[in-house]
């Protein structure tokens, strides 16, 4: 049995968290669930209501931890994925990277700028220290201009964060690349990518 399957089996059974889908957002009403989720790095309070991000809802549905209702109708993983795709065409990429990082034991939050997808905390740092990594998710074959990252990379490094690109290969495997900025003579800056092991 793969590590992923072992992880999924360990969370199966009766879902502990109940959510309702309101305007394409998952809201969790139970205060105990809210507290438990928040301590584990899921969701955020907005105007005294607790919401999960789309990729968090998908992940918790995937692991069997969440029951989601829209009105009286139960919403499953595939249905929520279709709803999310209408608002965010890159949701599948985000979900795959998020799932991979979570199963590796990292606390992962929504990105906070620089067009990053996620803030990733070193193990044991969530609630104690800021995020160490900013992760950008890319699907293999999708073209991106590396030049647009160049300025952002310098700013991210100055903040003491490590920029990481997560590339999803066609087979579904995710490879992480740490990006560093190198200065050469004639004041030309180039970006170097190195394999990175989470």
Short mmCIF file of C-alpha atoms in Angstrom, two decimals:
data_model
loop_
_atom_site.label_atom_id
_atom_site.label_comp_id
_atom_site.label_asym_id
_atom_site.label_seq_id
_atom_site.Cartn_x
_atom_site.Cartn_y
_atom_site.Cartn_z
CA UNK A 1 0.00 0.00 0.00
CA UNK A 2 1.39 3.41 -0.92
CA UNK A 3 2.02 6.08 1.70
CA UNK A 4 -0.85 8.09 0.21
CA UNK A 5 -3.25 5.16 0.57
CA UNK A 6 -2.12 4.53 4.14
CA UNK A 7 -2.78 8.18 4.93
CA UNK A 8 -6.25 8.08 3.39
CA UNK A 9 -7.23 4.89 5.18
CA UNK A 10 -6.14 6.33 8.53
CA UNK A 11 -8.56 9.23 8.12
CA UNK A 12 -11.50 7.22 6.79
CA UNK A 13 -14.61 6.50 8.79
CA UNK A 14 -17.20 8.96 9.97
CA UNK A 15 -16.17 12.47 8.97
CA UNK A 16 -15.57 14.66 12.02
CA UNK A 17 -16.08 18.00 10.29
CA UNK A 18 -19.38 19.22 8.89
CA UNK A 19 -19.43 22.14 6.48
CA UNK A 20 -21.99 23.99 4.43
CA UNK A 21 -21.32 25.38 0.98
CA UNK A 22 -22.40 29.01 0.79
CA UNK A 23 -21.61 31.02 -2.36
CA UNK A 24 -18.97 28.45 -3.33
CA UNK A 25 -17.20 28.73 0.05
CA UNK A 26 -17.15 26.10 2.77
CA UNK A 27 -18.30 27.43 6.12
CA UNK A 28 -17.77 25.40 9.30
CA UNK A 29 -20.31 26.18 12.03
CA UNK A 30 -19.23 23.99 14.95
CA UNK A 31 -16.96 25.98 17.35
CA UNK A 32 -14.99 22.87 18.38
CA UNK A 33 -14.31 22.00 14.73
CA UNK A 34 -13.34 25.61 14.02
CA UNK A 35 -10.82 25.59 16.87
CA UNK A 36 -9.38 22.21 15.87
CA UNK A 37 -9.03 23.24 12.22
CA UNK A 38 -7.48 26.60 13.06
CA UNK A 39 -4.86 24.97 15.33
CA UNK A 40 -3.90 22.62 12.48
CA UNK A 41 -3.52 25.50 10.03
CA UNK A 42 -6.81 25.19 8.15
CA UNK A 43 -9.29 27.96 7.37
CA UNK A 44 -9.70 31.53 8.54
CA UNK A 45 -12.25 33.67 10.30
CA UNK A 46 -13.92 36.37 8.21
CA UNK A 47 -16.45 38.58 10.00
CA UNK A 48 -16.82 36.03 12.83
CA UNK A 49 -17.52 33.19 10.39
CA UNK A 50 -15.06 30.37 9.75
CA UNK A 51 -14.31 29.51 6.11
CA UNK A 52 -12.09 26.95 4.44
CA UNK A 53 -10.21 27.73 1.23
CA UNK A 54 -11.26 25.69 -1.82
CA UNK A 55 -8.08 23.56 -1.81
CA UNK A 56 -8.55 22.88 1.93
CA UNK A 57 -12.16 21.76 1.40
CA UNK A 58 -11.10 19.51 -1.48
CA UNK A 59 -8.32 17.99 0.61
CA UNK A 60 -10.59 17.33 3.61
CA UNK A 61 -13.21 15.78 1.31
CA UNK A 62 -10.51 13.68 -0.34
CA UNK A 63 -9.30 12.34 3.03
CA UNK A 64 -12.87 11.64 4.20
CA UNK A 65 -12.57 14.12 7.08
CA UNK A 66 -15.26 16.55 5.83
CA UNK A 67 -18.95 16.18 5.07
CA UNK A 68 -20.13 19.04 2.90
CA UNK A 69 -23.73 20.06 2.26
CA UNK A 70 -25.29 22.54 -0.14
CA UNK A 71 -28.80 22.98 1.17
CA UNK A 72 -29.81 19.39 1.96
CA UNK A 73 -27.70 17.89 -0.82
CA UNK A 74 -24.35 16.27 -0.07
CA UNK A 75 -21.43 17.61 -2.11
CA UNK A 76 -18.70 15.09 -3.01
CA UNK A 77 -15.12 15.69 -4.10
CA UNK A 78 -15.81 15.62 -7.87
CA UNK A 79 -18.78 17.97 -7.58
CA UNK A 80 -16.79 20.48 -5.52
CA UNK A 81 -13.87 20.26 -7.98
CA UNK A 82 -16.23 21.21 -10.83
CA UNK A 83 -17.63 24.13 -8.81
CA UNK A 84 -14.12 25.34 -7.93
CA UNK A 85 -12.89 25.10 -11.55
CA UNK A 86 -15.45 27.72 -12.57
CA UNK A 87 -13.80 30.24 -10.23
CA UNK A 88 -10.16 29.10 -10.45
CA UNK A 89 -8.84 27.25 -13.50
CA UNK A 90 -5.66 26.28 -11.61
CA UNK A 91 -7.51 24.64 -8.67
CA UNK A 92 -6.46 21.10 -9.66
CA UNK A 93 -2.77 22.12 -9.62
CA UNK A 94 -3.25 23.85 -6.26
CA UNK A 95 -5.04 20.82 -4.81
CA UNK A 96 -2.33 18.39 -5.97
CA UNK A 97 0.50 20.49 -4.53
CA UNK A 98 -1.44 21.17 -1.31
CA UNK A 99 -2.23 17.46 -0.87
CA UNK A 100 1.41 16.51 -1.42
CA UNK A 101 2.72 19.06 1.10
CA UNK A 102 0.10 18.15 3.72
CA UNK A 103 0.84 14.43 3.42
CA UNK A 104 4.52 15.25 3.97
CA UNK A 105 3.52 16.80 7.30
CA UNK A 106 3.76 20.50 6.46
CA UNK A 107 1.31 23.20 7.51
CA UNK A 108 0.25 25.04 4.37
CA UNK A 109 -1.61 28.33 4.06
CA UNK A 110 -2.77 30.44 1.13
CA UNK A 111 -0.04 32.55 -0.51
CA UNK A 112 0.17 36.18 0.57
CA UNK A 113 1.48 37.92 -2.48
CA UNK A 114 4.04 37.61 -5.27
CA UNK A 115 1.44 35.41 -7.03
CA UNK A 116 2.57 32.50 -4.85
CA UNK A 117 0.07 29.71 -4.28
CA UNK A 118 1.11 28.77 -0.76
CA UNK A 119 3.02 29.71 2.37
CA UNK A 120 4.65 26.60 3.80
CA UNK A 121 5.80 26.38 7.41
CA UNK A 122 8.72 24.26 8.55
CA UNK A 123 7.54 21.35 10.67
CA UNK A 124 6.60 22.55 14.14
CA UNK A 125 6.82 26.24 13.19
CA UNK A 126 3.14 27.02 12.57
CA UNK A 127 1.90 29.38 15.25
CA UNK A 128 5.47 29.96 16.44
CA UNK A 129 7.30 31.40 13.42
CA UNK A 130 6.45 32.77 9.99
CA UNK A 131 6.32 30.63 6.87
CA UNK A 132 9.75 29.62 5.57
CA UNK A 133 8.79 28.81 1.96
CA UNK A 134 6.65 30.44 -0.73
CA UNK A 135 5.52 27.82 -3.23
CA UNK A 136 4.43 28.40 -6.84
CA UNK A 137 2.60 25.46 -8.47
CA UNK A 138 3.05 24.73 -12.18
CA UNK A 139 1.82 21.91 -14.39
CA UNK A 140 4.38 20.35 -16.72
CA UNK A 141 4.00 21.74 -20.22
CA UNK A 142 2.46 25.02 -19.11
CA UNK A 143 4.58 27.93 -20.28
CA UNK A 144 5.56 30.66 -17.86
CA UNK A 145 7.93 33.54 -18.46
CA UNK A 146 10.73 33.15 -15.93
CA UNK A 147 11.47 36.86 -16.30
CA UNK A 148 8.32 37.77 -14.40
CA UNK A 149 9.63 35.84 -11.39
CA UNK A 150 13.00 37.59 -11.38
CA UNK A 151 12.04 40.71 -9.42
CA UNK A 152 9.73 38.76 -7.10
CA UNK A 153 12.47 36.25 -6.31
CA UNK A 154 14.79 39.02 -5.09
CA UNK A 155 12.04 40.49 -2.89
CA UNK A 156 11.12 37.09 -1.46
CA UNK A 157 14.76 36.33 -0.61
CA UNK A 158 15.16 39.75 1.06
CA UNK A 159 12.18 38.85 3.28
CA UNK A 160 14.06 35.75 4.44
CA UNK A 161 11.72 33.34 2.62
CA UNK A 162 12.71 30.57 0.24
CA UNK A 163 10.95 30.56 -3.17
CA UNK A 164 10.06 27.08 -4.42
CA UNK A 165 8.47 26.01 -7.72
CA UNK A 166 6.39 22.82 -7.53
CA UNK A 167 6.16 21.21 -10.98
CA UNK A 168 3.50 18.57 -11.51
CA UNK A 169 4.71 16.05 -14.07
CA UNK A 170 2.29 14.39 -16.48
CA UNK A 171 2.44 11.19 -14.38
CA UNK A 172 1.27 13.20 -11.36
CA UNK A 173 4.60 13.23 -9.52
CA UNK A 174 5.55 16.58 -8.00
CA UNK A 175 9.13 17.83 -8.20
CA UNK A 176 10.20 20.83 -6.13
CA UNK A 177 12.79 23.33 -7.32
CA UNK A 178 14.40 25.88 -5.05
CA UNK A 179 15.02 29.17 -6.84
CA UNK A 180 18.07 31.25 -6.06
CA UNK A 181 19.22 34.50 -7.52
CA UNK A 182 22.76 34.80 -8.80
CA UNK A 183 24.60 37.98 -9.71
CA UNK A 184 27.05 37.99 -12.59
CA UNK A 185 29.44 40.61 -13.89
CA UNK A 186 27.93 43.54 -15.83
CA UNK A 187 25.19 43.61 -13.16
CA UNK A 188 23.16 40.98 -14.95
CA UNK A 189 21.00 38.84 -12.73
CA UNK A 190 20.06 35.31 -13.58
CA UNK A 191 17.82 32.84 -11.86
CA UNK A 192 19.05 29.37 -11.05
CA UNK A 193 16.78 26.45 -10.23
CA UNK A 194 17.96 23.48 -8.17
CA UNK A 195 16.13 20.30 -7.25
CA UNK A 196 14.72 20.67 -3.75
CA UNK A 197 13.66 17.94 -1.36
CA UNK A 198 10.74 18.76 0.96
#
